[in-house]
mmCIF file of C-alpha atoms in Angstrom:
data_model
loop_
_atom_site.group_PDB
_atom_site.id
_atom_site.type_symbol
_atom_site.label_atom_id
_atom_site.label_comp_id
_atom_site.label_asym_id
_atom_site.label_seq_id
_atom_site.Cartn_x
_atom_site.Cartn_y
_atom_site.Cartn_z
ATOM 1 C CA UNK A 1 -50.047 86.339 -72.094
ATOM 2 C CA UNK A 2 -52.386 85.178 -75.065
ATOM 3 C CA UNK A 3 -51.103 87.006 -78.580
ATOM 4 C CA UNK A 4 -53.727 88.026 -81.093
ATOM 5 C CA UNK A 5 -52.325 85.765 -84.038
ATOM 6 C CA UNK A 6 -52.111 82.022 -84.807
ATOM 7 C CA UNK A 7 -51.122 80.380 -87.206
ATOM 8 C CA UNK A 8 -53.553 77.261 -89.459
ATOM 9 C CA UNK A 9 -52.623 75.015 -92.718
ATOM 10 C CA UNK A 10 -55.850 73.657 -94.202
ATOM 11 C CA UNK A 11 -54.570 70.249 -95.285
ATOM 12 C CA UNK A 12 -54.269 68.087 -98.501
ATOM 13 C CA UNK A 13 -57.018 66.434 -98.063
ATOM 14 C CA UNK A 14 -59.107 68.999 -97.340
ATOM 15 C CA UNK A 15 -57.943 71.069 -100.658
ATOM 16 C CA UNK A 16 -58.090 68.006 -102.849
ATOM 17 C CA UNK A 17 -61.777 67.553 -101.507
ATOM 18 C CA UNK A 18 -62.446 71.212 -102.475
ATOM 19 C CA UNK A 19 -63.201 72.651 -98.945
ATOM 20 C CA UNK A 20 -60.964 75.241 -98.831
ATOM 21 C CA UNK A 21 -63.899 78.128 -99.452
ATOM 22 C CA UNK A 22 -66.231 76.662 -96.664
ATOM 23 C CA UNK A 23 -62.724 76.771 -94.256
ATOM 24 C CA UNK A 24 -61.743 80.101 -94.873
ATOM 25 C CA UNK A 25 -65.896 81.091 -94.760
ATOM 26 C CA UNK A 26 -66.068 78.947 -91.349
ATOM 27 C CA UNK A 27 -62.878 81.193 -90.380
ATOM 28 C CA UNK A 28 -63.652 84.751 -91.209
ATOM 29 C CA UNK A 29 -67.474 83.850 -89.455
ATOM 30 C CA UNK A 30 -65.826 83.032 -86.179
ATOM 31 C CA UNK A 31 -64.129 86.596 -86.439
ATOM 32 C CA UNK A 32 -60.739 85.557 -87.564
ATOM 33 C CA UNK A 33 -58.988 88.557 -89.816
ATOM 34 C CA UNK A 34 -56.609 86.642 -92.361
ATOM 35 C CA UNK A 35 -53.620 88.424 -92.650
ATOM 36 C CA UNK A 36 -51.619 86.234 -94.531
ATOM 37 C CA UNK A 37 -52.773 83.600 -96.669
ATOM 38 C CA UNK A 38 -50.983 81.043 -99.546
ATOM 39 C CA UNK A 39 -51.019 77.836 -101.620
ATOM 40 C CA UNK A 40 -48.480 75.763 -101.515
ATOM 41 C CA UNK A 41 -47.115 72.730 -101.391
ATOM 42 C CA UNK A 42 -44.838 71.304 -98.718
ATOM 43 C CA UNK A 43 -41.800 69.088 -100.367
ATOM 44 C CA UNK A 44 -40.894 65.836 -98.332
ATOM 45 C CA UNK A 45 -37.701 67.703 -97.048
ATOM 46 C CA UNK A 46 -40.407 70.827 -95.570
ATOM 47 C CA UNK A 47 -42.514 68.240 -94.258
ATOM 48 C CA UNK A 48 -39.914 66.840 -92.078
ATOM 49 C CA UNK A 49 -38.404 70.183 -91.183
ATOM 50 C CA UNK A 50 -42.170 71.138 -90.136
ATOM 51 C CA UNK A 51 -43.086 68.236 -88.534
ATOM 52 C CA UNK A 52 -39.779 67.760 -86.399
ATOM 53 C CA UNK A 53 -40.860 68.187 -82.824
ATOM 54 C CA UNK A 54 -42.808 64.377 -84.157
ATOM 55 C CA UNK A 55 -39.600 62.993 -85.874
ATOM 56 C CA UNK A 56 -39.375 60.153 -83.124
ATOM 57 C CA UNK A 57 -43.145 59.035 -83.162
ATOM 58 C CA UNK A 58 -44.435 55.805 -84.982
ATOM 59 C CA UNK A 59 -46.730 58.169 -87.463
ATOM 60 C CA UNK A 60 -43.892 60.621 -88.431
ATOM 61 C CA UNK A 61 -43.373 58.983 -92.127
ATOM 62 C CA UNK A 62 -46.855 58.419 -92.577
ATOM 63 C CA UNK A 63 -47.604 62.413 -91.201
ATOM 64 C CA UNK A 64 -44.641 64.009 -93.580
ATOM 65 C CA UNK A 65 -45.782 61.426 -96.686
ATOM 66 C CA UNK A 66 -49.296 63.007 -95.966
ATOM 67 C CA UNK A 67 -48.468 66.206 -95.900
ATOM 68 C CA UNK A 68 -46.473 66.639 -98.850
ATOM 69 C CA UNK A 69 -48.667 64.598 -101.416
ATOM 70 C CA UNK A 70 -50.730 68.255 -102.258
ATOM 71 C CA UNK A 71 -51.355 71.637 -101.889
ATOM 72 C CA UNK A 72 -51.995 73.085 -98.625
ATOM 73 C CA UNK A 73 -53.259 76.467 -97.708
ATOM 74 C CA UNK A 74 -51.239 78.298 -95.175
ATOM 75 C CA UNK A 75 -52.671 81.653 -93.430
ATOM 76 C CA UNK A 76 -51.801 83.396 -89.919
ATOM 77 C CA UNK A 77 -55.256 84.609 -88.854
ATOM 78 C CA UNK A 78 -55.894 87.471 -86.090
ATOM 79 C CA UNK A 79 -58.503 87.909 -83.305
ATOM 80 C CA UNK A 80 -58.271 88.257 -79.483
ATOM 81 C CA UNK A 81 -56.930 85.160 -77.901
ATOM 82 C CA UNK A 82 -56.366 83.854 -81.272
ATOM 83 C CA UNK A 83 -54.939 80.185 -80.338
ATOM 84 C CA UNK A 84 -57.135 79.245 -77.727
ATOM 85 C CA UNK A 85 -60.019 80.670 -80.003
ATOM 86 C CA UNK A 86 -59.217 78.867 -82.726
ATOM 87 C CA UNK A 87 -58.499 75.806 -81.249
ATOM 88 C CA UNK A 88 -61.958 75.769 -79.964
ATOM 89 C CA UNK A 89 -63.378 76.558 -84.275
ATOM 90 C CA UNK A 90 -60.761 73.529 -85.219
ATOM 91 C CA UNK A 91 -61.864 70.990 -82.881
ATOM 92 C CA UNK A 92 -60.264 67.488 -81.655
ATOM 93 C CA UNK A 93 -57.911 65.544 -83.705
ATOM 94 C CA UNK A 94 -60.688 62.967 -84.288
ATOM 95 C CA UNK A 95 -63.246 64.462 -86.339
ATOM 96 C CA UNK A 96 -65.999 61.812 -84.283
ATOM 97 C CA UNK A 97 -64.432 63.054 -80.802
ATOM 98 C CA UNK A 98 -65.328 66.585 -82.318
ATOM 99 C CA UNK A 99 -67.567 68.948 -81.114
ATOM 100 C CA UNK A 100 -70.435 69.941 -83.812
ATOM 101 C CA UNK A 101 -69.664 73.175 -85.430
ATOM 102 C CA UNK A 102 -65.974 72.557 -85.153
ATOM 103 C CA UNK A 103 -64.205 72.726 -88.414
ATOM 104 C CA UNK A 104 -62.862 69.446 -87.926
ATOM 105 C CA UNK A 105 -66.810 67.608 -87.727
ATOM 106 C CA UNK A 106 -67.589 69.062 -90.636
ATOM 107 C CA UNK A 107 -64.336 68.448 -92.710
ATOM 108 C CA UNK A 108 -62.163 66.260 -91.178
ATOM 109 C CA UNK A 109 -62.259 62.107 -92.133
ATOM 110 C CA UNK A 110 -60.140 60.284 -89.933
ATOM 111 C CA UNK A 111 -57.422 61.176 -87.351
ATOM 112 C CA UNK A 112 -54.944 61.181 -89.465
ATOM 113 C CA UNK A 113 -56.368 63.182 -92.443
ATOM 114 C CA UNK A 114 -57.941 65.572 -90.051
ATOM 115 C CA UNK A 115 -58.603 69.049 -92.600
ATOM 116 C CA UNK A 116 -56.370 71.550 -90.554
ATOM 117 C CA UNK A 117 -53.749 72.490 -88.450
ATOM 118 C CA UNK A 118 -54.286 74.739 -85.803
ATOM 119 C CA UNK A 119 -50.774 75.976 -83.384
ATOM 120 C CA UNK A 120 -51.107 74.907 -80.156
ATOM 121 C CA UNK A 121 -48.840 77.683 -78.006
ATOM 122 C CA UNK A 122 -48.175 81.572 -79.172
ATOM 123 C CA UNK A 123 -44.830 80.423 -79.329
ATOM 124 C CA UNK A 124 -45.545 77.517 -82.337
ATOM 125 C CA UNK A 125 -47.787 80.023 -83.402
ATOM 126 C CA UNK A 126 -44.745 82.357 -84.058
ATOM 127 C CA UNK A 127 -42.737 79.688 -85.196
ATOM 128 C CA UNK A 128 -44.926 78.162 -87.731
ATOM 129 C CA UNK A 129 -46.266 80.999 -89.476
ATOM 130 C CA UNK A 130 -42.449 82.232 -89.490
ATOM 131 C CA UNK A 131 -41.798 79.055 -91.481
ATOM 132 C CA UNK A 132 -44.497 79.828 -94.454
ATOM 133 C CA UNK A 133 -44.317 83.802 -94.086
ATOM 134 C CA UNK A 134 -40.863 85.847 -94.115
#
């Protein structure tokens, strides 16, 4: 059964390009309540702990390097269906396989520095927004 929560980082590259006001606005549009919301800044050692479940895949160093170079924004949003929702808002990994409209179109620059992190299960949902939010 689909929870009402998820959980989204809007990535260093998309804070050091100064788009975290048009995220959040493209958020709270699709009908997303924040509930939580922070800056912060992963350390390598978080970055690895986060990024885990990819520890044995070729892009792991590059991913946790990534990730920990600048401030992030973490936030657990809430609306019906709230993963498969915003999974849809987010859009694919690669911003040019993305679907116009989609978070990731308008803010995203490669695969790998993609704007934001959407869960992808209620479960990682939980799991991830436990990690940022006690």
């Amino acid at each position: 059964m689909a929870t009402n929560r998820t959980f989204t980082m809007i990535k260093p590259d998309a804070v050091e390009n100064g788009h975290i006001g048009g995220i959040l606005s493209m958020i709270t549009e699709a009908g997303f309540r924040i509930v939580s919301l922070k800056l912060t800044q992963l350390t390598t050692a978080d970055a690895k702990a986060f990024y885990a479940v990819h520890s044995e895949r070729p892009f792991y160093g590059e991913l946790v390097e990534f990730m920990s170079r600048g401030p992030i924004v973490a936030a657990i949003l809430e609306k019906d269906n709230a993963v498969e929702e915003f999974r849809k808002l987010i859009g694919a990994t690669n911003p040019a396989d993305a679907v116009e409209g989609t978070i990731r179109k308008k803010y995203a620059t490669s695969v790998g520095e993609n704007a934001v992190h959407g869960s992808d299960s209620d479960e990682n949902a939980k799991i991830e927004g436990d990690f940022f939010f006690n």
